[in-house]
Amino acid sequence: MDAAVQVALILLVIVGVLLLIGTPISISIGIGSAVAILSLMDLDKAMITSSQRMFTGINSFSLLAIPFFILAGVIMNNGGIAIRLVNCAKVVSGRLPGSLAHTNIVANMLFGSISGSAVAAAAAVGGTMSPLQEKEGYKREFSAAVNIASAPAGMLIPPSNTLIVYSLVSGGTSVAALFMAGYLPGLLWGLGCMIVAYFLARKYGYKNDNGISFKQALLVFLDAIPSLLLIVIVIGGIIGGVFTATEGSAIAVVYALLLSFIYRTIKVRDLPKILLDSTRTTAIVIFMIGVSSIMSWVMAFTNIPGMLAQALLDFTSNPIMILLIMNLILLVIGTFMDPTPAVLIFTPILLPIALSLGIDPVHFGILMVFNLCIGTITPPVGPVLFVGCKVANLKIENVIRPLLPFFAVAVVMLLIITFIPEISLTIPRLLDLIK
């Protein structure tokens, strides 16, 4: 049997079986990769190669941005920043039908863009908005669907940990270019959610909130400016070349911590718990990157990506069909796998195919993350779906039906982004980040 086929079968069978019996995905990937290496070389060489690849996979200065952004997100989640962003969003969307639903969407975009985490946005903003919407007579299922559907916008609007991981595994695609490329797709995601919420709010008869005066609105904006400045400082510094994405993530931590101390929402005695929470999340992500690096090496060593790419190109040479097939693959993968391992495993497989079609790696990165964002709100794994349901105190089956219109619009937006690459590439080109 050809080595590539043999290794592919080992990985598929072992990882698949372990996932079916409930083994954590990082352990499943690690065990599958170890067995695959043992099929290629003896035990001593396999152990040395595995440890080297795992160390090499996490030995990256750029990767330091992830734990810092995670820590900044945890600090903001505990530091009173969410409520100020919610109040700011309420001013922006207060005159639309179903204003509290639109407030939830805008707040998720703002908080997600600052924290870089869809799960954190769904928890922080949803926890704040759900009681307010229930008090105003909104159906809990509708409120939960709005919160869940809009939270992933923060994975596209920078800073985004998923885009940092893609930069690492794609061979050094510019983080700054990826960040800038994520703005318009992220805004499109939020706009799509607002369109659905608008029509559903009119259907259910939800009112707007136009009672706030200009003076009150100005005070709310002034109160939110320090929180919003975090985006300007971090992203502006990265794009302006003042500091790298890694240095920007450290600045985000310091700024968020100082702001929380000024707001008096975090005390020194709270820091150990905050550090422990962020360390747990960081450990999961970094371990996942390490074991995925072993799998990536095994696949590269046996030329599995090349074999799959050739198989796909033999099936069809039509670029439109290939893009649709890749989207379908990523949509299916996203329903069973978190974005980080999905990016680590499937970028080496799909990116060469995309490059052979002349697709810019920045555009493909946004396309890939957009697909996986849809997966975060899709059963059976969808982390944002589970968190949003928990915050709303609802069962998943009660939320699926209200989510269907949001799914449909997200898929339409995905197709628009797939076949109109200028949406992703215009801002990076204007800033001379790509050619």
CSV table of C-alpha atoms in Angstrom, one decimal:
chain,number,residue,atom,x,y,z
A,1,MET,CA,0.0,0.0,0.0
A,2,ASP,CA,1.3,3.5,-0.8
A,3,ALA,CA,2.7,5.3,2.3
A,4,ALA,CA,0.4,8.3,1.8
A,5,VAL,CA,-2.7,6.2,1.6
A,6,GLN,CA,-1.6,4.1,4.6
A,7,VAL,CA,-0.9,7.1,6.8
A,8,ALA,CA,-4.2,8.8,5.7
A,9,LEU,CA,-6.2,5.7,6.7
A,10,ILE,CA,-4.4,5.4,10.0
A,11,LEU,CA,-5.1,9.1,10.8
A,12,LEU,CA,-8.7,8.9,9.7
A,13,VAL,CA,-9.6,5.7,11.5
A,14,ILE,CA,-7.8,6.3,14.8
A,15,VAL,CA,-8.7,10.0,15.1
A,16,GLY,CA,-12.3,9.3,14.0
A,17,VAL,CA,-12.8,6.4,16.5
A,18,LEU,CA,-11.3,8.3,19.4
A,19,LEU,CA,-13.5,11.3,18.7
A,20,LEU,CA,-16.6,9.0,18.5
A,21,ILE,CA,-15.9,7.6,22.0
A,22,GLY,CA,-15.5,11.0,23.5
A,23,THR,CA,-11.7,11.5,23.6
A,24,PRO,CA,-10.6,15.1,23.6
A,25,ILE,CA,-9.7,16.2,20.1
A,26,SER,CA,-6.1,17.1,21.0
A,27,ILE,CA,-5.5,13.7,22.5
A,28,SER,CA,-7.1,12.0,19.5
A,29,ILE,CA,-4.9,13.9,17.1
A,30,GLY,CA,-1.8,13.2,19.2
A,31,ILE,CA,-2.4,9.5,19.4
A,32,GLY,CA,-3.3,9.2,15.7
A,33,SER,CA,-0.2,11.1,14.7
A,34,ALA,CA,2.0,9.0,16.9
A,35,VAL,CA,0.7,5.8,15.4
A,36,ALA,CA,1.1,7.2,11.9
A,37,ILE,CA,4.8,8.0,12.6
A,38,LEU,CA,5.4,4.5,14.0
A,39,SER,CA,4.2,3.1,10.7
A,40,LEU,CA,6.9,5.1,8.9
A,41,MET,CA,10.0,4.6,11.3
A,42,ASP,CA,11.1,2.8,14.4
A,43,LEU,CA,10.2,3.8,18.0
A,44,ASP,CA,13.3,5.8,18.8
A,45,LYS,CA,13.2,7.9,15.6
A,46,ALA,CA,9.4,8.3,16.0
A,47,MET,CA,9.7,9.7,19.6
A,48,ILE,CA,12.5,12.1,18.7
A,49,THR,CA,10.7,13.3,15.5
A,50,SER,CA,7.4,13.8,17.4
A,51,SER,CA,9.0,15.8,20.2
A,52,GLN,CA,10.9,17.9,17.8
A,53,ARG,CA,7.9,18.7,15.6
A,54,MET,CA,5.8,19.5,18.7
A,55,PHE,CA,8.4,21.9,20.0
A,56,THR,CA,9.0,23.5,16.6
A,57,GLY,CA,5.2,24.0,16.2
A,58,ILE,CA,4.9,26.1,19.3
A,59,ASN,CA,8.4,27.8,19.1
A,60,SER,CA,7.1,30.9,17.4
A,61,PHE,CA,7.3,34.6,18.5
A,62,SER,CA,4.1,35.3,16.7
A,63,LEU,CA,2.3,32.6,18.7
A,64,LEU,CA,2.9,34.6,21.9
A,65,ALA,CA,0.1,36.9,20.7
A,66,ILE,CA,-2.5,34.2,21.4
A,67,PRO,CA,-2.0,33.9,25.2
A,68,PHE,CA,-1.8,37.7,25.6
A,69,PHE,CA,-5.0,38.2,23.6
A,70,ILE,CA,-6.7,35.5,25.6
A,71,LEU,CA,-5.6,37.2,28.9
A,72,ALA,CA,-6.8,40.5,27.6
A,73,GLY,CA,-10.2,39.0,26.8
A,74,VAL,CA,-10.6,37.5,30.2
A,75,ILE,CA,-9.6,40.8,31.9
A,76,MET,CA,-12.2,42.6,29.7
A,77,ASN,CA,-14.8,40.0,30.5
A,78,ASN,CA,-14.4,40.7,34.2
A,79,GLY,CA,-13.5,44.4,34.0
A,80,GLY,CA,-16.8,46.2,33.3
A,81,ILE,CA,-15.9,46.8,29.6
A,82,ALA,CA,-18.8,44.7,28.2
A,83,ILE,CA,-21.5,46.9,29.8
A,84,ARG,CA,-20.0,50.1,28.4
A,85,LEU,CA,-19.9,48.6,24.9
A,86,VAL,CA,-23.5,47.4,25.3
A,87,ASN,CA,-24.6,50.9,26.3
A,88,CYS,CA,-22.7,52.3,23.3
A,89,ALA,CA,-24.3,49.8,20.9
A,90,LYS,CA,-27.7,50.7,22.3
A,91,VAL,CA,-27.2,54.3,21.2
A,92,VAL,CA,-26.1,53.2,17.7
A,93,SER,CA,-29.1,50.9,17.1
A,94,GLY,CA,-31.8,52.3,19.4
A,95,ARG,CA,-34.1,53.6,16.7
A,96,LEU,CA,-34.4,50.3,14.8
A,97,PRO,CA,-37.3,47.9,15.4
A,98,GLY,CA,-36.2,45.3,17.9
A,99,SER,CA,-33.5,47.7,19.1
A,100,LEU,CA,-32.3,45.5,21.9
A,101,ALA,CA,-31.6,42.7,19.4
A,102,HIS,CA,-29.6,45.1,17.3
A,103,THR,CA,-27.8,46.3,20.4
A,104,ASN,CA,-26.8,42.7,21.1
A,105,ILE,CA,-25.4,42.3,17.6
A,106,VAL,CA,-23.4,45.6,17.6
A,107,ALA,CA,-22.2,44.9,21.1
A,108,ASN,CA,-21.0,41.4,20.1
A,109,MET,CA,-19.1,42.9,17.1
A,110,LEU,CA,-17.5,45.5,19.4
A,111,PHE,CA,-16.6,43.2,22.2
A,112,GLY,CA,-15.6,40.3,19.9
A,113,SER,CA,-13.3,42.7,18.0
A,114,ILE,CA,-11.6,43.7,21.2
A,115,SER,CA,-11.4,40.3,22.9
A,116,GLY,CA,-10.9,38.2,19.7
A,117,SER,CA,-13.2,35.5,21.1
A,118,ALA,CA,-16.7,34.6,19.9
A,119,VAL,CA,-17.3,32.5,23.0
A,120,ALA,CA,-16.3,35.4,25.3
A,121,ALA,CA,-18.6,37.8,23.4
A,122,ALA,CA,-21.5,35.4,23.6
A,123,ALA,CA,-21.0,34.9,27.4
A,124,ALA,CA,-20.3,38.6,28.3
A,125,VAL,CA,-22.8,40.4,26.0
A,126,GLY,CA,-25.4,37.6,26.2
A,127,GLY,CA,-25.3,37.6,29.9
A,128,THR,CA,-25.9,41.3,30.0
A,129,MET,CA,-28.6,41.5,27.2
A,130,SER,CA,-30.7,38.4,27.9
A,131,PRO,CA,-32.4,39.7,31.1
A,132,LEU,CA,-33.0,43.1,29.4
A,133,GLN,CA,-34.6,41.6,26.4
A,134,GLU,CA,-36.7,39.2,28.5
A,135,LYS,CA,-37.9,42.2,30.6
A,136,GLU,CA,-39.0,44.0,27.4
A,137,GLY,CA,-41.1,41.0,26.2
A,138,TYR,CA,-38.6,39.5,23.7
A,139,LYS,CA,-38.9,35.7,23.2
A,140,ARG,CA,-36.0,34.0,24.9
A,141,GLU,CA,-35.4,31.8,21.9
A,142,PHE,CA,-35.2,34.8,19.6
A,143,SER,CA,-32.8,36.7,21.9
A,144,ALA,CA,-30.6,33.6,22.3
A,145,ALA,CA,-30.5,33.1,18.5
A,146,VAL,CA,-29.5,36.8,17.9
A,147,ASN,CA,-26.7,36.5,20.5
A,148,ILE,CA,-25.4,33.2,19.2
A,149,ALA,CA,-25.5,34.2,15.5
A,150,SER,CA,-23.8,37.5,16.0
A,151,ALA,CA,-21.0,36.5,18.4
A,152,PRO,CA,-18.6,35.0,15.7
A,153,ALA,CA,-18.2,38.3,14.0
A,154,GLY,CA,-15.4,38.9,16.5
A,155,MET,CA,-13.4,36.1,15.0
A,156,LEU,CA,-13.2,38.0,11.8
A,157,ILE,CA,-12.9,41.6,13.1
A,158,PRO,CA,-9.4,42.0,14.4
A,159,PRO,CA,-7.6,41.1,16.6
A,160,SER,CA,-8.4,37.4,15.9
A,161,ASN,CA,-6.6,34.5,17.4
A,162,THR,CA,-7.8,32.2,14.6
A,163,LEU,CA,-6.2,34.4,12.0
A,164,ILE,CA,-2.9,34.4,13.9
A,165,VAL,CA,-3.0,30.6,13.9
A,166,TYR,CA,-3.7,30.7,10.1
A,167,SER,CA,-0.7,33.0,9.6
A,168,LEU,CA,1.5,30.6,11.4
A,169,VAL,CA,0.5,27.5,9.6
A,170,SER,CA,0.2,29.1,6.1
A,171,GLY,CA,3.8,29.8,5.9
A,172,GLY,CA,3.9,33.3,7.2
A,173,THR,CA,1.0,35.2,5.7
A,174,SER,CA,1.1,38.7,7.0
A,175,VAL,CA,-0.9,39.0,10.3
A,176,ALA,CA,-1.5,42.7,9.6
A,177,ALA,CA,-2.9,41.9,6.1
A,178,LEU,CA,-5.2,39.2,7.6
A,179,PHE,CA,-6.4,41.6,10.3
A,180,MET,CA,-7.3,44.3,7.8
A,181,ALA,CA,-8.9,41.7,5.5
A,182,GLY,CA,-11.2,40.6,8.2
A,183,TYR,CA,-12.9,44.0,8.7
A,184,LEU,CA,-15.4,44.0,5.8
A,185,PRO,CA,-16.3,40.3,6.1
A,186,GLY,CA,-16.8,40.8,9.8
A,187,LEU,CA,-19.0,43.8,9.2
A,188,LEU,CA,-20.9,41.8,6.6
A,189,TRP,CA,-21.6,39.1,9.1
A,190,GLY,CA,-23.0,41.6,11.6
A,191,LEU,CA,-25.0,43.4,8.9
A,192,GLY,CA,-26.5,40.0,7.8
A,193,CYS,CA,-27.6,39.4,11.4
A,194,MET,CA,-29.1,42.8,11.7
A,195,ILE,CA,-31.1,42.3,8.5
A,196,VAL,CA,-32.6,39.1,9.8
A,197,ALA,CA,-33.2,40.6,13.2
A,198,TYR,CA,-35.0,43.6,11.6
A,199,PHE,CA,-37.5,41.5,9.7
A,200,LEU,CA,-38.1,39.1,12.7
A,201,ALA,CA,-38.5,42.1,15.0
A,202,ARG,CA,-41.2,43.6,12.7
A,203,LYS,CA,-42.9,40.2,12.5
A,204,TYR,CA,-43.0,39.8,16.3
A,205,GLY,CA,-43.9,43.5,16.9
A,206,TYR,CA,-40.8,44.4,18.9
A,207,LYS,CA,-40.5,48.2,19.4
A,208,ASN,CA,-37.5,50.5,19.1
A,209,ASP,CA,-35.9,52.5,21.9
A,210,ASN,CA,-35.9,56.2,20.9
A,211,GLY,CA,-36.2,57.7,24.4
A,212,ILE,CA,-32.5,58.7,24.8
A,213,SER,CA,-31.6,62.3,24.4
A,214,PHE,CA,-28.6,63.7,22.6
A,215,LYS,CA,-26.9,64.6,25.8
A,216,GLN,CA,-27.4,61.1,27.2
A,217,ALA,CA,-26.1,59.6,24.0
A,218,LEU,CA,-23.0,61.8,24.2
A,219,LEU,CA,-22.3,60.8,27.8
A,220,VAL,CA,-22.6,57.1,26.8
A,221,PHE,CA,-20.2,57.5,23.9
A,222,LEU,CA,-17.7,59.4,26.2
A,223,ASP,CA,-17.9,56.6,28.7
A,224,ALA,CA,-17.2,54.0,26.0
A,225,ILE,CA,-14.3,55.8,24.4
A,226,PRO,CA,-11.6,54.4,26.7
A,227,SER,CA,-12.8,50.9,25.8
A,228,LEU,CA,-13.0,51.6,22.1
A,229,LEU,CA,-9.6,53.2,22.1
A,230,LEU,CA,-8.1,49.7,22.7
A,231,ILE,CA,-9.0,48.8,19.1
A,232,VAL,CA,-7.5,52.0,17.8
A,233,ILE,CA,-4.2,51.6,19.8
A,234,VAL,CA,-3.6,47.9,19.1
A,235,ILE,CA,-4.7,47.7,15.5
A,236,GLY,CA,-3.4,51.1,14.6
A,237,GLY,CA,0.0,50.3,16.1
A,238,ILE,CA,0.2,47.0,14.2
A,239,ILE,CA,-0.8,48.5,10.9
A,240,GLY,CA,1.4,51.6,11.4
A,241,GLY,CA,4.4,49.4,12.1
A,242,VAL,CA,4.9,50.8,15.6
A,243,PHE,CA,4.8,47.3,17.1
A,244,THR,CA,4.1,43.7,16.0
A,245,ALA,CA,0.9,41.7,16.7
A,246,THR,CA,2.7,40.0,19.6
A,247,GLU,CA,3.7,43.3,21.1
A,248,GLY,CA,0.2,44.7,20.5
A,249,SER,CA,-1.3,41.8,22.4
A,250,ALA,CA,0.9,42.6,25.4
A,251,ILE,CA,-0.2,46.2,25.2
A,252,ALA,CA,-3.8,45.1,25.1
A,253,VAL,CA,-3.3,43.3,28.4
A,254,VAL,CA,-1.7,46.3,30.1
A,255,TYR,CA,-4.4,48.7,28.8
A,256,ALA,CA,-7.3,46.4,29.7
A,257,LEU,CA,-5.9,45.9,33.2
A,258,LEU,CA,-5.3,49.6,33.8
A,259,LEU,CA,-8.8,50.4,32.5
A,260,SER,CA,-10.4,47.8,34.8
A,261,PHE,CA,-8.5,49.2,37.8
A,262,ILE,CA,-9.7,52.7,36.9
A,263,TYR,CA,-13.3,51.4,36.7
A,264,ARG,CA,-12.7,49.6,40.0
A,265,THR,CA,-14.2,46.5,38.6
A,266,ILE,CA,-11.1,44.3,39.2
A,267,LYS,CA,-9.1,44.2,42.4
A,268,VAL,CA,-5.6,42.8,42.9
A,269,ARG,CA,-7.1,39.8,44.7
A,270,ASP,CA,-9.0,38.9,41.5
A,271,LEU,CA,-5.8,38.6,39.4
A,272,PRO,CA,-4.9,35.0,40.4
A,273,LYS,CA,-8.3,33.7,39.2
A,274,ILE,CA,-8.1,35.8,36.0
A,275,LEU,CA,-4.5,34.4,35.3
A,276,LEU,CA,-5.6,30.9,36.0
A,277,ASP,CA,-8.6,31.1,33.7
A,278,SER,CA,-6.5,32.5,30.9
A,279,THR,CA,-3.8,29.9,31.5
A,280,ARG,CA,-6.3,27.1,31.2
A,281,THR,CA,-7.5,28.3,27.9
A,282,THR,CA,-4.0,29.1,26.6
A,283,ALA,CA,-2.8,25.6,27.6
A,284,ILE,CA,-5.6,24.0,25.6
A,285,VAL,CA,-4.8,26.1,22.5
A,286,ILE,CA,-1.0,25.7,22.6
A,287,PHE,CA,-1.2,21.9,23.2
A,288,MET,CA,-3.6,21.7,20.3
A,289,ILE,CA,-1.1,23.6,18.1
A,290,GLY,CA,1.7,21.3,19.2
A,291,VAL,CA,0.0,18.0,18.5
A,292,SER,CA,-1.4,19.4,15.2
A,293,SER,CA,2.1,20.2,14.2
A,294,ILE,CA,3.0,16.5,14.4
A,295,MET,CA,0.0,15.6,12.2
A,296,SER,CA,1.0,18.4,9.7
A,297,TRP,CA,4.5,17.0,9.5
A,298,VAL,CA,3.3,13.5,8.9
A,299,MET,CA,1.0,14.6,6.2
A,300,ALA,CA,3.7,16.7,4.5
A,301,PHE,CA,6.3,13.9,4.8
A,302,THR,CA,4.0,11.5,3.0
A,303,ASN,CA,2.7,14.2,0.6
A,304,ILE,CA,-1.0,13.7,1.6
A,305,PRO,CA,-1.9,17.3,0.8
A,306,GLY,CA,-0.5,16.9,-2.7
A,307,MET,CA,-2.3,13.6,-3.2
A,308,LEU,CA,-5.6,15.1,-2.1
A,309,ALA,CA,-5.1,18.2,-4.2
A,310,GLN,CA,-4.4,16.1,-7.2
A,311,ALA,CA,-7.5,14.0,-6.5
A,312,LEU,CA,-9.6,17.1,-6.3
A,313,LEU,CA,-8.1,18.6,-9.5
A,314,ASP,CA,-8.6,15.3,-11.3
A,315,PHE,CA,-12.3,15.4,-10.2
A,316,THR,CA,-12.8,18.9,-11.7
A,317,SER,CA,-10.7,21.7,-13.0
A,318,ASN,CA,-13.5,24.3,-12.7
A,319,PRO,CA,-12.4,26.9,-10.2
A,320,ILE,CA,-16.0,27.7,-9.2
A,321,MET,CA,-16.7,24.0,-8.5
A,322,ILE,CA,-13.4,23.6,-6.5
A,323,LEU,CA,-14.2,26.6,-4.4
A,324,LEU,CA,-17.7,25.3,-3.7
A,325,ILE,CA,-16.3,21.9,-2.8
A,326,MET,CA,-13.7,23.5,-0.4
A,327,ASN,CA,-16.5,25.5,1.2
A,328,LEU,CA,-18.6,22.4,1.7
A,329,ILE,CA,-15.7,20.5,3.2
A,330,LEU,CA,-15.0,23.4,5.6
A,331,LEU,CA,-18.6,23.8,6.6
A,332,VAL,CA,-18.9,20.1,7.4
A,333,ILE,CA,-15.5,20.1,9.3
A,334,GLY,CA,-16.6,23.2,11.2
A,335,THR,CA,-19.7,21.4,12.7
A,336,PHE,CA,-17.4,18.7,14.2
A,337,MET,CA,-14.2,20.6,15.0
A,338,ASP,CA,-13.2,23.8,16.8
A,339,PRO,CA,-11.7,26.5,14.5
A,340,THR,CA,-8.1,26.3,15.8
A,341,PRO,CA,-7.5,22.6,15.1
A,342,ALA,CA,-9.5,22.8,11.9
A,343,VAL,CA,-7.1,25.6,10.6
A,344,LEU,CA,-4.1,23.7,11.8
A,345,ILE,CA,-5.0,20.5,10.0
A,346,PHE,CA,-6.8,21.6,6.9
A,347,THR,CA,-4.7,24.7,5.8
A,348,PRO,CA,-1.8,22.5,4.6
A,349,ILE,CA,-4.3,20.4,2.6
A,350,LEU,CA,-6.5,23.1,1.1
A,351,LEU,CA,-4.1,26.1,0.7
A,352,PRO,CA,-2.0,24.5,-2.0
A,353,ILE,CA,-5.1,23.9,-4.0
A,354,ALA,CA,-6.2,27.5,-3.5
A,355,LEU,CA,-2.8,28.8,-4.6
A,356,SER,CA,-2.9,26.6,-7.7
A,357,LEU,CA,-6.1,28.4,-8.6
A,358,GLY,CA,-4.4,31.8,-8.1
A,359,ILE,CA,-6.3,32.6,-4.9
A,360,ASP,CA,-4.5,35.0,-2.6
A,361,PRO,CA,-3.6,33.4,0.7
A,362,VAL,CA,-5.1,36.3,2.6
A,363,HIS,CA,-8.4,35.9,0.8
A,364,PHE,CA,-8.3,32.1,1.4
A,365,GLY,CA,-7.6,32.7,5.1
A,366,ILE,CA,-10.7,34.9,5.5
A,367,LEU,CA,-12.7,32.4,3.5
A,368,MET,CA,-11.6,29.6,5.7
A,369,VAL,CA,-12.3,31.4,9.0
A,370,PHE,CA,-15.7,32.6,7.8
A,371,ASN,CA,-16.6,28.9,7.1
A,372,LEU,CA,-15.4,27.9,10.6
A,373,CYS,CA,-17.3,30.8,12.2
A,374,ILE,CA,-20.5,29.2,10.9
A,375,GLY,CA,-19.4,25.9,12.5
A,376,THR,CA,-19.1,27.6,15.9
A,377,ILE,CA,-22.9,28.1,15.9
A,378,THR,CA,-23.8,24.7,14.4
A,379,PRO,CA,-24.5,21.5,16.3
A,380,PRO,CA,-23.1,19.0,17.3
A,381,VAL,CA,-19.9,20.7,18.6
A,382,GLY,CA,-20.6,24.5,18.1
A,383,PRO,CA,-19.0,26.2,21.2
A,384,VAL,CA,-20.8,29.5,20.7
A,385,LEU,CA,-24.1,27.6,20.4
A,386,PHE,CA,-23.5,25.8,23.7
A,387,VAL,CA,-22.4,29.0,25.6
A,388,GLY,CA,-25.3,31.0,24.1
A,389,CYS,CA,-27.8,28.4,25.2
A,390,LYS,CA,-26.3,28.2,28.6
A,391,VAL,CA,-26.4,32.0,29.1
A,392,ALA,CA,-30.1,32.0,28.0
A,393,ASN,CA,-30.9,28.9,30.1
A,394,LEU,CA,-32.4,27.1,27.0
A,395,LYS,CA,-32.0,23.7,25.4
A,396,ILE,CA,-30.2,23.6,22.1
A,397,GLU,CA,-33.2,22.2,20.3
A,398,ASN,CA,-35.3,25.2,21.3
A,399,VAL,CA,-32.8,27.6,19.6
A,400,ILE,CA,-32.1,25.8,16.3
A,401,ARG,CA,-35.3,26.8,14.6
A,402,PRO,CA,-34.9,30.6,15.3
A,403,LEU,CA,-31.2,30.3,14.2
A,404,LEU,CA,-32.1,28.9,10.7
A,405,PRO,CA,-32.6,32.4,9.1
A,406,PHE,CA,-29.3,33.5,10.4
A,407,PHE,CA,-27.6,30.3,9.0
A,408,ALA,CA,-29.1,31.0,5.6
A,409,VAL,CA,-27.9,34.6,5.5
A,410,ALA,CA,-24.4,33.5,6.8
A,411,VAL,CA,-24.1,31.0,3.9
A,412,VAL,CA,-25.2,33.7,1.4
A,413,MET,CA,-22.5,36.1,2.8
A,414,LEU,CA,-20.0,33.2,2.6
A,415,LEU,CA,-20.7,32.8,-1.1
A,416,ILE,CA,-20.4,36.6,-1.7
A,417,ILE,CA,-17.0,36.7,0.1
A,418,THR,CA,-15.8,33.6,-1.8
A,419,PHE,CA,-16.5,34.9,-5.3
A,420,ILE,CA,-15.8,38.6,-4.7
A,421,PRO,CA,-12.3,38.5,-3.2
A,422,GLU,CA,-12.1,42.3,-3.3
A,423,ILE,CA,-14.2,42.4,-0.2
A,424,SER,CA,-11.4,40.8,1.7
A,425,LEU,CA,-8.5,42.3,-0.2
A,426,THR,CA,-9.5,46.0,-0.7
A,427,ILE,CA,-8.4,47.3,2.7
A,428,PRO,CA,-5.0,45.4,2.8
A,429,ARG,CA,-4.3,46.7,-0.7
A,430,LEU,CA,-5.1,50.3,0.1
A,431,LEU,CA,-2.8,50.0,3.1
A,432,ASP,CA,-0.1,48.5,0.8
A,433,LEU,CA,0.0,45.3,3.0
A,434,ILE,CA,-0.4,43.1,-0.1
A,435,LYS,CA,0.1,43.6,-3.9
